[in-house]
Every structure is written in structure tokens, then in C-alpha cells.
Coordinates of C-alpha atoms and ligand atoms in Angstrom, one line a residue:
M261 CA 0.0 0.0 0.0
R262 CA 1.2 3.5 -0.8
V263 CA 0.4 6.5 1.3
L264 CA 1.1 10.1 0.7
S265 CA 1.5 12.0 3.9
V266 CA 0.8 15.7 3.4
A267 CA 2.4 17.9 6.1
S268 CA 3.5 21.5 6.4
E269 CA 6.4 20.6 8.6
V270 CA 8.4 17.5 9.2
F271 CA 11.2 16.7 11.6
P272 CA 14.2 17.0 11.2
L273 CA 13.8 19.6 8.4
V274 CA 11.2 22.1 9.6
K275 CA 9.6 22.0 13.0
T276 CA 7.4 24.3 15.1
G277 CA 5.6 21.7 17.1
G278 CA 4.4 18.1 17.6
L279 CA 3.1 17.8 14.0
A280 CA 6.6 17.8 12.7
D281 CA 7.6 14.9 15.0
V282 CA 4.6 12.9 13.9
A283 CA 5.1 13.5 10.2
G284 CA 8.8 12.6 10.5
A285 CA 8.2 9.4 12.5
L286 CA 5.3 7.8 10.7
P287 CA 7.1 6.7 7.5
A288 CA 9.6 4.4 9.4
A289 CA 7.0 3.2 11.8
L290 CA 4.6 2.3 8.9
A291 CA 7.3 0.6 6.9
G292 CA 7.1 -2.3 9.4
E293 CA 3.4 -2.6 8.5
G294 CA 4.2 -2.9 4.8
I295 CA 3.2 0.6 3.9
A296 CA 5.3 2.8 1.6
M297 CA 4.8 6.4 2.8
R298 CA 6.1 9.5 1.2
V299 CA 5.9 12.8 2.8
M300 CA 4.9 15.8 0.8
V301 CA 6.2 19.1 2.1
P302 CA 6.4 22.7 0.9
G303 CA 9.8 23.7 -0.6
Y304 CA 10.8 26.1 2.1
R305 CA 14.4 27.3 1.8
D306 CA 15.6 24.9 4.5
V307 CA 13.9 21.9 2.8
L308 CA 15.3 22.6 -0.7
G309 CA 18.7 23.2 0.9
A310 CA 18.7 19.7 2.5
L311 CA 17.2 17.8 -0.5
S312 CA 19.4 15.4 -2.2
G313 CA 19.0 13.4 -5.4
A314 CA 16.1 15.7 -6.5
T315 CA 14.4 14.9 -9.7
E316 CA 11.5 16.8 -11.2
I317 CA 8.3 14.6 -11.3
H318 CA 5.7 17.1 -12.3
G319 CA 5.5 20.7 -13.5
Y320 CA 3.0 23.6 -13.4
A321 CA 3.1 26.6 -15.7
S322 CA 0.7 28.2 -13.1
L323 CA -0.3 26.7 -9.8
L324 CA -2.7 29.2 -8.2
G325 CA -1.0 31.8 -10.3
T326 CA 2.7 30.9 -9.8
P327 CA 5.1 28.6 -11.6
A328 CA 5.8 25.4 -9.6
R329 CA 7.2 21.9 -9.9
L330 CA 7.2 18.8 -7.8
L331 CA 10.5 17.3 -6.9
A332 CA 11.2 13.8 -5.5
G333 CA 14.2 13.4 -3.3
T334 CA 15.4 12.4 0.1
A335 CA 16.4 14.5 3.1
G336 CA 16.7 13.7 6.8
G337 CA 16.2 10.0 6.0
L338 CA 12.8 10.6 4.5
D339 CA 11.4 10.0 1.0
L340 CA 10.0 13.4 0.1
I341 CA 7.8 15.0 -2.5
V342 CA 8.6 18.7 -2.4
L343 CA 6.5 21.5 -3.9
D344 CA 9.0 23.9 -5.3
A345 CA 7.2 27.2 -5.8
P346 CA 9.8 29.9 -5.0
A347 CA 7.3 32.7 -5.0
L348 CA 5.4 31.0 -2.2
F349 CA 8.0 29.2 -0.1
D350 CA 11.5 30.5 -0.7
R351 CA 11.5 32.5 2.5
P352 CA 13.6 32.3 5.6
G353 CA 12.7 31.1 9.1
N354 CA 9.3 30.0 10.4
P355 CA 7.1 28.3 7.9
Y356 CA 4.0 30.3 8.7
L357 CA 5.2 33.7 10.1
T358 CA 7.0 36.7 8.8
P359 CA 10.2 37.7 10.7
D360 CA 8.0 40.0 12.7
G361 CA 5.9 37.2 13.9
A362 CA 2.8 37.9 11.9
D363 CA 1.1 35.4 9.6
W364 CA 2.3 35.6 6.0
P365 CA -0.6 37.5 4.3
D366 CA -0.6 35.0 1.5
N367 CA -0.8 31.9 3.7
W368 CA -4.1 31.0 2.1
R369 CA -2.5 30.9 -1.4
R370 CA 0.7 29.1 -0.1
F371 CA -1.2 26.3 1.4
A372 CA -4.0 26.1 -1.1
A373 CA -1.3 25.6 -3.8
F374 CA 0.2 23.0 -1.6
C375 CA -3.1 21.2 -1.2
R376 CA -3.9 21.5 -4.9
A377 CA -0.6 19.8 -5.8
A378 CA -1.0 17.1 -3.1
A379 CA -4.5 16.4 -4.5
D380 CA -3.0 16.1 -8.0
V381 CA -0.5 13.5 -6.7
G382 CA -3.5 11.8 -5.0
A383 CA -5.3 11.7 -8.3
G384 CA -2.4 10.0 -10.1
A385 CA -0.4 12.9 -11.6
V386 CA 2.9 11.3 -10.7
E387 CA 3.1 7.9 -12.4
S388 CA 5.9 6.6 -10.2
F389 CA 3.9 7.2 -7.0
V390 CA 0.1 6.8 -7.2
P391 CA -1.1 6.6 -3.5
D392 CA -3.9 4.5 -2.2
V393 CA -4.4 6.9 0.7
V394 CA -3.7 10.6 1.1
H395 CA -3.1 11.4 4.8
C396 CA -3.6 15.1 5.5
H397 CA -2.3 16.8 8.6
D398 CA -3.9 19.9 10.0
W399 CA -5.4 22.9 8.2
Q400 CA -2.4 23.5 5.9
A401 CA -3.4 20.2 4.2
G402 CA -7.2 20.7 4.8
L403 CA -8.2 21.5 1.2
V404 CA -6.8 18.2 -0.1
P405 CA -9.9 16.2 0.6
A406 CA -12.0 19.0 -0.9
Y407 CA -9.9 19.1 -4.1
L408 CA -10.1 15.3 -4.3
H409 CA -13.9 15.4 -3.7
Y410 CA -14.7 17.9 -6.4
A411 CA -12.3 16.5 -9.0
E412 CA -12.8 13.4 -11.2
P413 CA -13.5 10.4 -9.1
T414 CA -10.2 8.9 -8.0
A415 CA -9.3 5.7 -6.2
A416 CA -7.4 7.5 -3.5
R417 CA -9.0 7.7 -0.1
S418 CA -8.2 10.5 2.4
V419 CA -7.6 10.8 6.1
M420 CA -7.6 14.1 7.9
T421 CA -5.7 14.3 11.1
I422 CA -6.3 17.1 13.6
H423 CA -3.1 17.8 15.6
N424 CA -4.6 20.9 17.2
I425 CA -8.1 22.2 16.5
A426 CA -7.2 25.7 17.6
F427 CA -5.5 26.2 14.2
Q428 CA -8.2 26.1 11.6
G429 CA -7.0 28.0 8.6
R430 CA -9.8 30.5 8.3
F431 CA -9.7 33.1 5.5
P432 CA -12.1 35.7 4.1
A433 CA -14.7 34.7 1.5
S434 CA -12.8 36.8 -1.0
V435 CA -10.1 34.1 -1.4
F436 CA -12.7 31.5 -2.6
P437 CA -12.7 32.4 -6.3
H438 CA -8.9 31.9 -6.4
L439 CA -8.9 28.4 -5.1
G440 CA -10.0 26.7 -8.3
L441 CA -12.9 24.9 -6.6
P442 CA -16.3 24.7 -8.4
P443 CA -19.0 27.1 -7.3
Q444 CA -20.9 24.4 -5.5
A445 CA -18.0 24.1 -3.0
W446 CA -19.1 27.5 -1.6
D447 CA -21.6 25.9 0.7
V448 CA -21.9 24.8 4.3
E449 CA -21.6 21.3 2.9
G450 CA -18.3 22.4 1.3
V451 CA -15.6 24.7 2.3
E452 CA -17.7 27.6 3.6
Y453 CA -17.1 28.3 7.3
Y454 CA -18.9 31.0 9.2
G455 CA -19.0 33.2 6.1
G456 CA -15.4 32.6 5.1
V457 CA -13.3 29.7 3.8
G458 CA -12.3 27.1 6.4
F459 CA -9.3 24.9 5.3
L460 CA -9.6 22.5 8.2
K461 CA -13.4 22.5 8.0
A462 CA -13.1 21.5 4.3
G463 CA -10.9 18.6 5.3
L464 CA -13.2 17.4 8.0
R465 CA -16.2 17.7 5.7
H466 CA -14.7 15.6 2.9
A467 CA -12.2 13.2 4.3
G468 CA -12.9 9.5 4.3
A469 CA -11.8 9.3 7.9
I470 CA -10.9 11.7 10.6
T471 CA -8.4 11.1 13.3
T472 CA -7.0 13.1 16.2
V473 CA -4.1 12.4 18.4
S474 CA -5.7 10.9 21.5
P475 CA -9.0 9.3 22.5
T476 CA -9.7 11.9 25.1
Y477 CA -9.1 14.7 22.7
A478 CA -11.4 13.0 20.2
E479 CA -14.2 13.3 22.8
E480 CA -13.3 16.8 23.8
I481 CA -13.4 18.2 20.2
C482 CA -17.0 17.0 19.9
T483 CA -18.0 19.3 22.8
Q484 CA -18.9 23.0 22.4
S485 CA -16.0 24.1 24.6
G486 CA -13.4 21.8 22.9
G487 CA -14.6 22.0 19.3
M488 CA -13.9 25.7 18.8
G489 CA -16.7 26.0 16.2
L490 CA -16.2 22.6 14.6
D491 CA -17.9 20.4 17.2
G492 CA -21.2 20.3 15.3
L493 CA -19.5 19.0 12.2
L494 CA -17.4 16.5 14.2
R495 CA -20.5 15.2 16.0
Q496 CA -22.1 14.6 12.6
R497 CA -19.1 12.7 11.5
S498 CA -18.3 11.0 14.8
E499 CA -18.6 7.5 13.2
V500 CA -15.5 8.1 11.2
L501 CA -13.6 10.0 14.0
S502 CA -11.1 8.2 16.2
G503 CA -8.2 9.0 18.5
I504 CA -4.7 7.5 17.9
V505 CA -2.1 8.5 20.4
N506 CA 1.3 9.6 19.0
G507 CA 4.5 7.7 19.7
I508 CA 8.0 9.1 20.0
D509 CA 11.2 8.3 18.2
T510 CA 12.9 6.2 20.8
A511 CA 16.2 6.3 19.0
V512 CA 16.3 10.1 19.0
W513 CA 15.0 10.2 22.5
D514 CA 17.2 7.6 24.3
P515 CA 18.8 8.6 27.6
A516 CA 21.3 5.7 27.2
A517 CA 22.8 7.2 24.0
D518 CA 21.6 10.8 23.8
P519 CA 24.6 13.0 22.7
N520 CA 23.0 16.1 24.2
L521 CA 23.4 14.8 27.8
A522 CA 26.4 15.4 30.1
A523 CA 25.9 11.8 31.3
N524 CA 24.0 8.9 29.7
Y525 CA 22.0 6.6 31.9
T526 CA 19.4 3.9 32.1
A527 CA 16.6 3.0 34.5
A528 CA 19.3 1.0 36.4
T529 CA 21.7 3.9 36.7
L530 CA 19.5 6.9 37.6
P531 CA 22.0 8.5 39.9
R532 CA 24.0 9.4 36.8
R533 CA 21.3 12.0 36.1
A534 CA 23.0 14.2 38.7
A535 CA 25.6 15.3 36.1
N536 CA 22.8 16.5 33.8
K537 CA 21.2 18.3 36.7
R538 CA 24.4 20.2 37.2
A539 CA 24.7 21.0 33.5
I540 CA 21.2 22.4 33.6
A541 CA 22.1 24.6 36.6
E542 CA 25.0 26.0 34.5
A543 CA 22.9 26.6 31.4
F544 CA 20.1 28.2 33.2
A545 CA 22.1 30.1 35.8
L546 CA 20.7 28.2 38.7
T547 CA 22.3 27.3 42.1
P548 CA 24.0 23.9 41.6
D549 CA 22.4 22.2 44.6
D550 CA 20.4 19.0 45.0
S551 CA 17.0 20.7 45.4
F552 CA 14.0 19.6 43.4
L553 CA 14.2 20.8 39.8
F554 CA 11.2 21.4 37.7
C555 CA 11.5 22.2 34.0
V556 CA 9.3 23.5 31.2
V557 CA 9.9 22.9 27.5
S558 CA 7.1 24.6 25.7
R559 CA 5.6 27.1 23.4
L560 CA 4.9 30.0 25.8
G561 CA 1.2 30.6 25.3
W562 CA -2.3 30.5 26.7
Q563 CA -2.9 26.9 25.5
K564 CA 0.0 25.7 27.5
G565 CA -1.2 27.2 30.8
M566 CA 2.0 29.1 31.2
D567 CA 0.3 32.1 32.8
I568 CA -1.1 29.8 35.5
L569 CA 2.3 28.4 36.1
G570 CA 3.7 32.0 36.4
E571 CA 1.4 32.6 39.3
C572 CA 2.6 29.4 41.0
I573 CA 6.3 30.3 41.0
D574 CA 6.4 32.0 44.4
G575 CA 4.9 28.9 45.9
L576 CA 7.3 26.6 44.1
V577 CA 10.3 28.6 45.2
A578 CA 9.0 28.8 48.8
L579 CA 8.9 25.0 48.8
G580 CA 12.6 24.9 48.1
A581 CA 12.3 23.9 44.4
R582 CA 14.0 25.4 41.3
L583 CA 12.5 26.0 37.9
A584 CA 14.2 26.0 34.5
V585 CA 12.2 27.2 31.6
L586 CA 13.0 26.7 27.9
G587 CA 10.5 28.3 25.6
S588 CA 9.5 30.8 23.0
G589 CA 6.3 32.5 22.3
E590 CA 4.2 35.4 23.7
A591 CA 6.3 38.3 24.9
A592 CA 4.1 38.8 27.9
I593 CA 4.7 35.3 29.2
E594 CA 8.4 35.5 28.4
G595 CA 8.5 38.7 30.4
M596 CA 6.7 37.0 33.3
F597 CA 9.3 34.3 33.5
R598 CA 12.1 36.8 33.2
A599 CA 10.7 38.8 36.0
A600 CA 10.6 35.6 38.1
A601 CA 14.2 34.9 37.3
A602 CA 15.2 38.4 38.4
R603 CA 13.1 38.0 41.6
Y604 CA 14.7 34.6 42.4
P605 CA 18.2 34.5 41.1
G606 CA 19.6 31.0 41.2
R607 CA 16.1 29.5 41.7
V608 CA 14.4 30.3 38.4
G609 CA 16.1 30.5 35.0
I610 CA 14.8 31.0 31.6
V611 CA 16.3 30.5 28.1
T612 CA 14.2 31.8 25.3
G613 CA 14.2 30.5 21.8
Y614 CA 14.2 27.0 20.4
S615 CA 16.9 24.6 21.4
E616 CA 16.7 20.9 20.6
P617 CA 19.9 20.1 22.6
L618 CA 18.7 22.0 25.7
S619 CA 15.3 20.3 25.5
H620 CA 17.0 16.9 25.7
L621 CA 19.3 18.1 28.6
L622 CA 16.3 19.3 30.6
Q623 CA 14.5 16.0 30.4
G624 CA 17.8 14.2 31.2
G625 CA 18.4 16.1 34.4
S626 CA 15.3 17.7 35.8
D627 CA 13.2 15.9 38.4
S628 CA 9.9 16.8 36.8
V629 CA 8.6 18.4 33.6
L630 CA 5.5 20.6 34.0
V631 CA 2.8 20.5 31.3
P632 CA -0.1 22.5 32.7
S633 CA -2.0 22.8 29.4
R634 CA -5.5 24.2 29.2
F635 CA -6.0 21.7 26.4
E636 CA -3.5 19.3 24.8
P637 CA -4.4 17.1 21.8
C638 CA -1.7 14.6 22.6
G639 CA 1.4 16.3 23.8
L640 CA 4.9 15.0 23.4
T641 CA 6.9 16.6 26.2
Q642 CA 5.2 14.2 28.8
F643 CA 6.4 11.2 26.7
Y644 CA 10.0 12.5 26.7
G645 CA 9.7 13.0 30.4
L646 CA 8.5 9.5 30.9
R647 CA 11.3 8.1 28.8
Y648 CA 13.9 10.1 30.6
G649 CA 12.8 9.6 34.2
C650 CA 11.8 13.2 34.3
V651 CA 8.4 12.7 36.0
P652 CA 5.6 14.5 34.2
L653 CA 3.3 16.7 36.1
V654 CA 0.3 17.4 33.8
S655 CA -3.2 18.7 33.6
R656 CA -5.8 16.0 33.2
V657 CA -6.8 17.0 29.6
G658 CA -6.6 15.4 26.1
G659 CA -3.6 13.2 25.5
L660 CA -2.1 14.1 28.9
A661 CA -5.1 12.4 30.6
D662 CA -4.5 9.3 28.4
T663 CA -0.8 8.9 28.8
V664 CA 0.2 9.7 32.4
I665 CA -1.0 7.7 35.4
D666 CA -1.5 9.9 38.5
A667 CA 0.4 9.0 41.7
N668 CA -2.7 8.7 43.8
L669 CA -2.7 6.2 46.7
A670 CA -4.3 3.4 44.7
A671 CA -1.9 3.7 41.8
L672 CA 1.1 4.0 44.2
D673 CA -0.1 0.9 46.0
R674 CA -0.4 -1.1 42.8
G675 CA 3.0 0.3 41.6
V676 CA 1.7 1.7 38.3
A677 CA 1.9 5.4 38.8
T678 CA 4.0 7.4 36.3
G679 CA 3.4 11.0 37.2
F680 CA 1.0 13.6 38.6
Q681 CA -2.2 15.0 37.2
F682 CA -4.3 17.9 38.3
L683 CA -7.5 19.7 37.3
P684 CA -8.9 22.3 36.9
V685 CA -6.1 24.3 35.2
E686 CA -6.1 26.9 38.0
V687 CA -3.5 28.1 40.5
P688 CA -4.7 26.2 43.6
A689 CA -4.8 22.8 41.8
L690 CA -1.4 23.3 40.1
T691 CA 0.1 24.5 43.4
R692 CA -1.2 21.4 45.2
A693 CA 0.2 19.1 42.5
I694 CA 3.6 20.8 42.7
A695 CA 3.6 20.3 46.5
R696 CA 2.6 16.6 46.0
A697 CA 5.6 16.0 43.7
I698 CA 8.0 17.7 46.0
D699 CA 6.6 15.6 48.9
L700 CA 6.9 12.3 47.1
H701 CA 10.4 13.1 46.0
R702 CA 11.4 12.9 49.7
H703 CA 10.6 9.2 49.5
A704 CA 13.5 8.1 47.4
K705 CA 12.2 4.5 46.8
A706 CA 8.8 5.7 45.8
W707 CA 10.2 8.3 43.5
K708 CA 12.6 5.9 41.8
K709 CA 9.7 3.5 41.2
L710 CA 7.8 6.4 39.6
Q711 CA 10.7 7.1 37.3
Q712 CA 11.3 3.5 36.4
N713 CA 7.6 2.9 35.6
G714 CA 7.7 5.8 33.1
M715 CA 10.9 4.6 31.6
K716 CA 9.6 1.1 30.9
S717 CA 6.3 2.2 29.4
D718 CA 6.0 1.5 25.7
L719 CA 6.2 4.9 24.0
S720 CA 7.3 3.7 20.6
W721 CA 5.3 4.1 17.4
G722 CA 4.6 0.4 17.1
A723 CA 1.0 0.2 18.4
S724 CA -0.1 3.5 16.9
A725 CA 1.4 2.6 13.5
R726 CA -0.6 -0.6 13.5
R727 CA -3.8 1.5 14.1
Y728 CA -3.0 3.9 11.3
A729 CA -2.3 0.9 9.0
D730 CA -5.6 -0.7 10.0
L731 CA -7.4 2.5 9.2
Y732 CA -5.8 2.8 5.8
R733 CA -6.7 -0.8 5.0
S734 CA -10.3 -0.3 6.1
L735 CA -10.6 2.7 3.8
V736 CA -9.2 1.0 0.8
A737 CA -11.1 -2.3 1.3
Ligands
ADP1016 P1 2.8 21.6 20.5 O1 2.9 20.8 19.2 O2 1.4 22.0 20.9 O3 3.8 22.7 20.6 P2 3.7 19.1 21.8 O4 4.0 18.8 23.2 O5 2.9 18.2 21.0 O6 3.2 20.6 21.7 O7 5.1 19.2 21.0 C1 6.1 20.2 21.3 C2 7.4 19.7 20.7 O8 8.2 20.8 20.6 C3 8.1 18.8 21.7 O9 8.9 17.9 20.8 C4 9.0 19.7 22.5 O10 10.1 19.1 23.1 C5 9.3 20.7 21.5 N1 9.6 22.1 22.0 C6 8.7 23.0 22.4 N2 9.3 24.2 22.7 C7 10.6 24.0 22.5 C8 11.8 24.8 22.7 N3 11.7 26.1 23.1 N4 13.0 24.3 22.4 C9 13.1 23.0 21.9 N5 12.0 22.2 21.8 C10 10.8 22.7 22.1

């Protein structure tokens, strides 16, 4: 079976969040299921720069008004199909944002062109790779099922995966005539969405199957508060909606071999983490003592509950703990952490920006990783925490609810706990969870058990890849 995975970012080439990790990991995981997956990505500058063995497999004199071509090649260990359209994608930096942090004003055209080309591949435009299934990720690929639906009937089936329903790709009605869709697509049964064009909406309307990245999130997005405007449509289509939890790349995230750590370790050599804790203290200007160390590796935004965490810092420091924050995002939240670092020198440290090496080091040396998200489709940071013996402390929402077992008395008794959960996402509940973690840490044996439980849980892609493979097969059958 051949599957075209359509994604606007893919690790290790372009990454702003969890989608890139998933898109980068699925091909290898699915190879074991007998599925040949190619990833289709936009030809951003960084992607074209990394592409080797590129051959042109399709050309457009005008793709939504601009010359373009499809290149097949490899990069980062992946078989890629790249949409080379310099006017749309030959830009530096973040795939969606200008250097000033605003959305590129032509994002609708950039990703409509991307979808149009992906749908063409789905419809058989590239003889050497005619997919049975087109797997579309997030709003940037949302128009693919619509283009397939309104074109000549094709054999290819489509899957739409929601990695985060907050990002919907909503544009004004004025863009519709430029999309190359037939007039009847301008309909609530088509791509029309609250008076504009909805890219994700279009995908959810027309895909053969819809998935999201955890069973709990699949339920949450069908509710008014979780669906962010799309819950009605999702309830209508609930029969084809399922939740499949992400895995992680256990070779990239392996504390026994991770080159980003000061000291490598296994579940049997946990004391070696102390060297990583000292390295973190140095990198984040913290006092190099043995006190409890919390970390954050996150986009700094409302979704991630970072404002709530900010209000808990006084309490955290009062309990004798330290906090190391790695993140980038909203200036106000960055400022809040900076102010905390100034207030508590040596106890709170922040590094802003994106750093893959530091994100590994933090998991390899901190005692606990904080993930107080208001909503979280799946979340990856808690998986890395589990794998690295960096006990996750999470809100009980979405994928966090599905993947961390709270250290309540029953779970501790049965020896199955892997972390801490709290709800609601408010200051008192988070403060209590922070205190619970610090308390349990005083019981060295219980804490070690918590770490080891997490480290031995199966976080690889195996089980999830099987579920995607079953889904593809059921669509094609
Ligand atoms: P989201 O996709 O909503 O941002 P996830 O938890 O699903 O959240 O994935 C976030 C990914 O990005 C994880 O791999 C995490 O380690 C990584 N990450 C987030 N912020 C940073 C940062 N500042 N530096 C390095 N890695 C980061």
C-alpha cells in the first residue's frame, strides 16, 4: 500500500511543534506494516537546501498563479515529494510567520497551492507514485480532501488528522474564487465556514476518515468548549472519527545514547542524572544544589497554561524547588518568567528560543517536567519526560489524561503510577500538584519507582502505527 502524507512541517527539516515529530516518525513506523509512505512538504528554503537526489516529477506553468514543480528526493532519512514554488515558499525562518511574527498575508495561497498539488498526486499525476491513501495533517493540508472530492472520481482515499483544532486556517470569502474549486463548493456542505473559507473545515467535511491524536481529545473536540466551532460537524461525523495516540522516536530520545546529555543513563543507573542536573544549573544560571528541579519545554502561550504556572512560581520557590524554563512565544509570558528569574536569582532560570539540545538536557536532568496545558491534543513533552525519568506533572486533559498515570494512593499501591495529574487548570490545583511532587520526591524509593515505571512504558510508534495501518486498510477495502 502507498500512502502520501501531506504535512506543512516535518522533523528533522522544519519543526514548530508536535506535527513535525509525527510526520517525521510515521514513515519508518509504517514501513514495518508494509506501507510505503512518502511525505509531501512545501519547498521552504531549508527543505530545498537539504534535499538530495532531487528529480522533477511534475511541472506547473501556473499553480494558483505561480510557476511550480514537484521534486522527488530524500532528506533527513525521508522520501519526500517537495512542492518547489519559490514565490510561495522560498522564505527564511518560520514556515507560517514573517520575521516580525505575523502570519504571512498569502498563507491561504501558499497552502491552497500545496493542497492542490497534493490532491493532484493523489489523483495520479505522478506515475511513479500513485497513492492509495492521502493522509492530510492539520489545516495546511485541509483543502486536499475537498480538491479530491470535487475532481474526477479517484481511487485515493483521504484521512484528515487534527493535531490541534485551535489552528483552523480561516480566511475571508474573497479568497474562494482563487482556489480553483467549483462554485458548489461554496456551501456549508463544502468549504464555507462562518462566512469565510475554512481549510480544516473543508478537510473534516470531505475526508474518508478523521483522526486526532488521543482518544480523550477525540471526545473533547466534539463538545462545544473543545470543538472551537467545529464540534457540530465533528459530532455529525463521529462515526469516522477516532483518536490514535502519538508515539515518539525512541532512537532520537534515548537517555542511554543521547549525545545532548552530560551523562547517559538507564533505569538502572538513575543517579547518573545528577551530572545532567548540574549541566542544567549551569545553562540556566541556577544554584547547583540537590534541590528539586522542575522544567518547562514549551511554546509559551495560553494553551500551555504558562500564565497559570507563572502565578505558582512564588509557591514553588517557597517549597525549596527550582525551575528551568525553555520556551518561546508570547512576549508577555516570556516577560513574566524573566521577572521571576530576576526575583529569584539561582532559583528560576529562563532560556528563550528554540533549542533541541537543551530540550533533551532538561529531560535528562530535571526531576519533573511541567505540562499544565488548558487543552492538549496529545502532547509530546510528557512522553519525553516518561522516557527520561523526568516525572511528568500534567493537567488531566486530552492526551495528557490518556498517557500519564497519576500517583494517587491506589496507583502507588499497585505500583503503576508514572506522574502527577491535576484539574482544573487553575493556580490552587497546580500548586497542590507541585507540592505533592516535592513531597513524594522525599521518599527516594517511591520516586525511583515512579521514574522506572515511566521509563519502561512503551512509547514507541509500534501500536499506533498498527492502528493507522488498519485505518488505511479499512478505507481501501
Ligand atoms: P505543541 O505541538 O502544541 O507545541 P507538543 O508537546 O505536542 O506541543 O510538541 C512540542 C514539541 O516541541 C516537543 O517535541 C517539545 O520538546 C518541542 N519544543 C517546544 N518548545 C521547545 C523549545 N523552546 N526548544 C526545543 N524544543 C521545544
